[in-house]
mmCIF file of C-alpha atoms in Angstrom:
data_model
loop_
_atom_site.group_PDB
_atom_site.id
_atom_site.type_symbol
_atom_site.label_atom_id
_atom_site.label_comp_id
_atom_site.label_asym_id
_atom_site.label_seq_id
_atom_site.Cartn_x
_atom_site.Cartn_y
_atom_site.Cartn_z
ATOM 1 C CA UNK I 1 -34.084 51.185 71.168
ATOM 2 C CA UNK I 2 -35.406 53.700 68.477
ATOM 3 C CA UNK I 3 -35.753 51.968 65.068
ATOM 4 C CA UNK I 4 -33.148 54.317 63.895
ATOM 5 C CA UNK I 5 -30.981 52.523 66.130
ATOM 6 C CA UNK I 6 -31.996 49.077 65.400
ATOM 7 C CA UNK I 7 -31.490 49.893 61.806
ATOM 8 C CA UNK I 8 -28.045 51.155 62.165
ATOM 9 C CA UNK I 9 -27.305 48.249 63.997
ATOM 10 C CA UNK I 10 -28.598 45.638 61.382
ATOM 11 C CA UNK I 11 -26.795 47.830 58.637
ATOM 12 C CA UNK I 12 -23.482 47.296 60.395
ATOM 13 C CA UNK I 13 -24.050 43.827 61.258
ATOM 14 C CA UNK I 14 -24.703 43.289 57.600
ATOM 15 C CA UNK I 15 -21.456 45.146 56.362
ATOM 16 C CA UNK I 16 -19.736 43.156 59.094
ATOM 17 C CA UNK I 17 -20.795 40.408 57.437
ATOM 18 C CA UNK I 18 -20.293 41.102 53.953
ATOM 19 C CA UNK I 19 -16.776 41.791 54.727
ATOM 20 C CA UNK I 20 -16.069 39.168 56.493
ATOM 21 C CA UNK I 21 -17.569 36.885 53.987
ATOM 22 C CA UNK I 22 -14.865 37.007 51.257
ATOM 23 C CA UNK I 23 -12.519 35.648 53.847
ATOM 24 C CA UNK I 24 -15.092 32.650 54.828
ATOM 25 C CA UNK I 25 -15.557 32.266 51.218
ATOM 26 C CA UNK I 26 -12.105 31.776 50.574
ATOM 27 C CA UNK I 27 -11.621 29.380 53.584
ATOM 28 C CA UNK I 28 -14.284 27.335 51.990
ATOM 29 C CA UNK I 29 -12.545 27.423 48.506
ATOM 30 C CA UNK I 30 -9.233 26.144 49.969
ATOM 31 C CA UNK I 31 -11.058 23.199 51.896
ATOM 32 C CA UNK I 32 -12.428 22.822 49.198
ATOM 33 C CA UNK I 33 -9.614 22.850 46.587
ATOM 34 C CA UNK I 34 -7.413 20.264 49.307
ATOM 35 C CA UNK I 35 -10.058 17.988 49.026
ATOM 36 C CA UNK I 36 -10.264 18.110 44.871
ATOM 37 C CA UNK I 37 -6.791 18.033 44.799
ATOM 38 C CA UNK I 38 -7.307 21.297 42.209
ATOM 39 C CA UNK I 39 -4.346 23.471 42.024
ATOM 40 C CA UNK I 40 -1.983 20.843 42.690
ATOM 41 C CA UNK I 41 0.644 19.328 40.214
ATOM 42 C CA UNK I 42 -1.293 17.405 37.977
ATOM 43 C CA UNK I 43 1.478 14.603 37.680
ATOM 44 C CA UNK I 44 1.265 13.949 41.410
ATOM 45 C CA UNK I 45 -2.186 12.697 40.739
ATOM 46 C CA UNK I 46 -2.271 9.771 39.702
ATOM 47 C CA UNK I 47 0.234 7.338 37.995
ATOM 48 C CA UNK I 48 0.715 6.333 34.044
ATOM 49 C CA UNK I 49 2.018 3.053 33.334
ATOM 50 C CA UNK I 50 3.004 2.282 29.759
ATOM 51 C CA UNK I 51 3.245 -1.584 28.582
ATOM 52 C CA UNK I 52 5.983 -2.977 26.890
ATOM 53 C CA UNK I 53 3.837 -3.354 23.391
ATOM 54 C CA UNK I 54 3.334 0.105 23.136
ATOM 55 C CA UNK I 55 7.255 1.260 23.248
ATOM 56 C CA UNK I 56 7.471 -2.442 21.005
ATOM 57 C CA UNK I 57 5.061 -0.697 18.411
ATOM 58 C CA UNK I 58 6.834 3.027 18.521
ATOM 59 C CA UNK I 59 10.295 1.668 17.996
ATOM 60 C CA UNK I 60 9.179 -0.903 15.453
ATOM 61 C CA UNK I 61 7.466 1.826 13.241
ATOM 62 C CA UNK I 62 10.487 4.055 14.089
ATOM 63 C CA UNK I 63 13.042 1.674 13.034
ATOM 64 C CA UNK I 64 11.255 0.993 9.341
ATOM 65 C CA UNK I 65 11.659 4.537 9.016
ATOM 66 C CA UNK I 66 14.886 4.548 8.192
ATOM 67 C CA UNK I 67 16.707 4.154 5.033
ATOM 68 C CA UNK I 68 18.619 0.879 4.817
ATOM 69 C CA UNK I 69 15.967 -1.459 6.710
ATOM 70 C CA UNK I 70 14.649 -3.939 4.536
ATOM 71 C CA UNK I 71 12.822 -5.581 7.708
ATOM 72 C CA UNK I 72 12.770 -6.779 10.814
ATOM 73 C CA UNK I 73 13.492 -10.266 12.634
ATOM 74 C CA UNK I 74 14.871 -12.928 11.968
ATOM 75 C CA UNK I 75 14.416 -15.310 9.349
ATOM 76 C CA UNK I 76 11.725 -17.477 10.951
ATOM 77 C CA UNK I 77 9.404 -15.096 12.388
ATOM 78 C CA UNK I 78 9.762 -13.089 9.021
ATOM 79 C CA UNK I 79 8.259 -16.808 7.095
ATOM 80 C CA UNK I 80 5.741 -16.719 9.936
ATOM 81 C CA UNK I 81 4.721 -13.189 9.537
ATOM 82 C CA UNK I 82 4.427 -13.785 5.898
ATOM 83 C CA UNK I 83 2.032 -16.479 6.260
ATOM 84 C CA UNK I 84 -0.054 -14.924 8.731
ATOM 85 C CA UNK I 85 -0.006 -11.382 6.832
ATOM 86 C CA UNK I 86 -1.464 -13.346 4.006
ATOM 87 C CA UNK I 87 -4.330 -14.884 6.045
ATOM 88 C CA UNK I 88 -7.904 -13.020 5.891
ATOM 89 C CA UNK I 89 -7.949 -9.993 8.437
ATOM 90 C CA UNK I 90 -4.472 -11.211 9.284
ATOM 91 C CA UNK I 91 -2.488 -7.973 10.315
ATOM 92 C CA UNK I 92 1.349 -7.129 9.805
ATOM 93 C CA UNK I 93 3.076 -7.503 13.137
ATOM 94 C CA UNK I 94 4.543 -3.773 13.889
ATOM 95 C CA UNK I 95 6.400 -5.449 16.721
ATOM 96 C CA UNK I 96 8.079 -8.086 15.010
ATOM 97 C CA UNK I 97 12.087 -7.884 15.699
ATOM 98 C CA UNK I 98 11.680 -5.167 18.644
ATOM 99 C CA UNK I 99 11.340 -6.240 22.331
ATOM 100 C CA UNK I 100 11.231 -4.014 24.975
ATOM 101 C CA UNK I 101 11.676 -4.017 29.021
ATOM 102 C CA UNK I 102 9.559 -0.738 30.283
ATOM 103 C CA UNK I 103 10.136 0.572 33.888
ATOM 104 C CA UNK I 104 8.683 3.132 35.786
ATOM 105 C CA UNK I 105 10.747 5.733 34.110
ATOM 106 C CA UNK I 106 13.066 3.693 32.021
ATOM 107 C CA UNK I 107 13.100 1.189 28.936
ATOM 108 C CA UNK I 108 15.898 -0.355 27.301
ATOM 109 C CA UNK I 109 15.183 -2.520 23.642
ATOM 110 C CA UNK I 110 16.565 -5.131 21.347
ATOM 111 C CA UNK I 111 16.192 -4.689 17.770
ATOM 112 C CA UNK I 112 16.412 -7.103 15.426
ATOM 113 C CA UNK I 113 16.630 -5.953 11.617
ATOM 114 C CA UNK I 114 17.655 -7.170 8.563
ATOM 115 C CA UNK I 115 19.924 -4.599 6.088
ATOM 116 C CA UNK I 116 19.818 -3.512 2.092
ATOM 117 C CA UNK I 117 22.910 -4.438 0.725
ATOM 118 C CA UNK I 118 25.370 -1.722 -0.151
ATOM 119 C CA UNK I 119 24.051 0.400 2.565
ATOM 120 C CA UNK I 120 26.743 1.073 5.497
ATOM 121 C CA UNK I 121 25.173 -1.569 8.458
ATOM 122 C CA UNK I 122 27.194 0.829 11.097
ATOM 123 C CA UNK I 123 25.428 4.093 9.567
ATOM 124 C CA UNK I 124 22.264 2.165 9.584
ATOM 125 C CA UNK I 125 22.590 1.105 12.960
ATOM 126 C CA UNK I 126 23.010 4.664 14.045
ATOM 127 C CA UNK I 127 20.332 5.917 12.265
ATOM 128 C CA UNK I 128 18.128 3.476 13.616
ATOM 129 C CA UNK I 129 19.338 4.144 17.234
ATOM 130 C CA UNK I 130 18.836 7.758 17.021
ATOM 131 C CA UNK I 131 15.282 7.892 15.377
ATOM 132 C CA UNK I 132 13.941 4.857 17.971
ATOM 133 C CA UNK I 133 15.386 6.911 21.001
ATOM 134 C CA UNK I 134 13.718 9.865 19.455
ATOM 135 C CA UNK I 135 10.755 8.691 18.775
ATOM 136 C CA UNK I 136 10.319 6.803 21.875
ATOM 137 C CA UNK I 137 11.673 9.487 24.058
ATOM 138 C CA UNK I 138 8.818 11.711 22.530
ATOM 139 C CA UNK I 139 5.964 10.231 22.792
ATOM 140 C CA UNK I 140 6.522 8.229 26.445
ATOM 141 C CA UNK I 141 8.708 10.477 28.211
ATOM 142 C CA UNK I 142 10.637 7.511 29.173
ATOM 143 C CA UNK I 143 14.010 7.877 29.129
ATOM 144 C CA UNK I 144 15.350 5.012 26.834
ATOM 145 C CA UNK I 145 19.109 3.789 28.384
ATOM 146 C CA UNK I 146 19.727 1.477 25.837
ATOM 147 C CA UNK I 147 18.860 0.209 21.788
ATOM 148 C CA UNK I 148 20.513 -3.109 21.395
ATOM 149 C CA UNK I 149 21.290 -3.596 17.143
ATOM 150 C CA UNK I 150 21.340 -6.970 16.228
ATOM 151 C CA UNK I 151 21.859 -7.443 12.020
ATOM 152 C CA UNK I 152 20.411 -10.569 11.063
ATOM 153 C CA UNK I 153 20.607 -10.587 7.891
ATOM 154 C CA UNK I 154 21.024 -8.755 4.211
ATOM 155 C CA UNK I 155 18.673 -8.163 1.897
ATOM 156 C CA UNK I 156 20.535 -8.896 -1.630
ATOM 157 C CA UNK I 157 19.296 -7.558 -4.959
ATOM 158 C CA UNK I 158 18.376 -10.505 -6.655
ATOM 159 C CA UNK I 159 16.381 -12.172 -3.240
ATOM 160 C CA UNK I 160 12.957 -12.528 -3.732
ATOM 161 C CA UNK I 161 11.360 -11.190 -0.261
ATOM 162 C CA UNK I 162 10.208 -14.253 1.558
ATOM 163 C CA UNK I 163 7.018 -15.102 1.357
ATOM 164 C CA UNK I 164 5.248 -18.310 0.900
ATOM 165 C CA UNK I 165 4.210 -19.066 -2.837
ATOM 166 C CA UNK I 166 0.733 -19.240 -3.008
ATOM 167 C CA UNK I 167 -0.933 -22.855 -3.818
ATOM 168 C CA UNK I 168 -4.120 -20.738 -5.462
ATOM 169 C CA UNK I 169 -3.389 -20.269 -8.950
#
């Protein structure tokens, strides 16, 4: 063989190779891309779980939005609240008067609130209802199948809100 030969040889072993390298290349990138799991559906990787606080804290917050709620929970655990709100780098309970059972795709809460009076508690409830769902709805993507309304209590005009007179003077 002539060197001219040898070199036309080499030149088309090199194009043959060059072409056929975009196809290896892209074998490797698809090995490669099964084994990353890239270009898959990111929500089949991996799995969120969201605890019961968290949809507790969204639908308490959620529920004091609305006009008409002077509070939530009951009597008690409003006293207790009280006295631990006043305590140094004591911190109001978001969750008080909300509890929550959170499934896999699901939740379903109790609410426990305490009305203004004059307001309408059935318009209140609503409101309530619709802005927890909402809320909760939004920032979980849980479906919520249920917001259980319990009225406790009214808040009347002339009630001072409960809280424990303090023994400092």
């Amino acid at each position: 063989m002539t060197d001219e030969s040898q070199s036309a040889q080499s030149a088309q072993a090199a194009k043959a190779a060059r072409v056929r390298e975009p196809a290896a290349e892209e074998t490797r990138r698809t090995s490669m891309a099964k084994r990353s799991g890239a270009g898959g559906d990111p929500a089949s990787r991996g799995r969120t779980t969201i605890a019961d606080g968290v949809v507790e804290k969204i639908a308490g917050l959620a529920a004091r939005d609305v006009v008409g709620v002077h509070a939530m929970g009951s009597g008690i655990s409003r006293t207790f609240g009280a006295v631990r709100d006043r305590v140094p780098g004591g911190r109001p309970s978001v969750t008080r008067g909300v509890k929550a059972e959170v499934g896999e795709v699901q939740t379903a809460l109790d609410l426990e609130i305490v009305v203004e009076y004059g307001v309408s508690i059935r318009d209140v409830a609503r409101a309530v209802r619709e802005n927890v769902i909402s809320a909760v709805e939004r920032m979980t993507g849980l479906e919520v199948v249920e917001v259980n309304i319990a009225v406790s209590d009214v808040k009347l005009p002339e009630e001072e809100d409960e809280e424990p007179e303090s023994r400092l003077q």
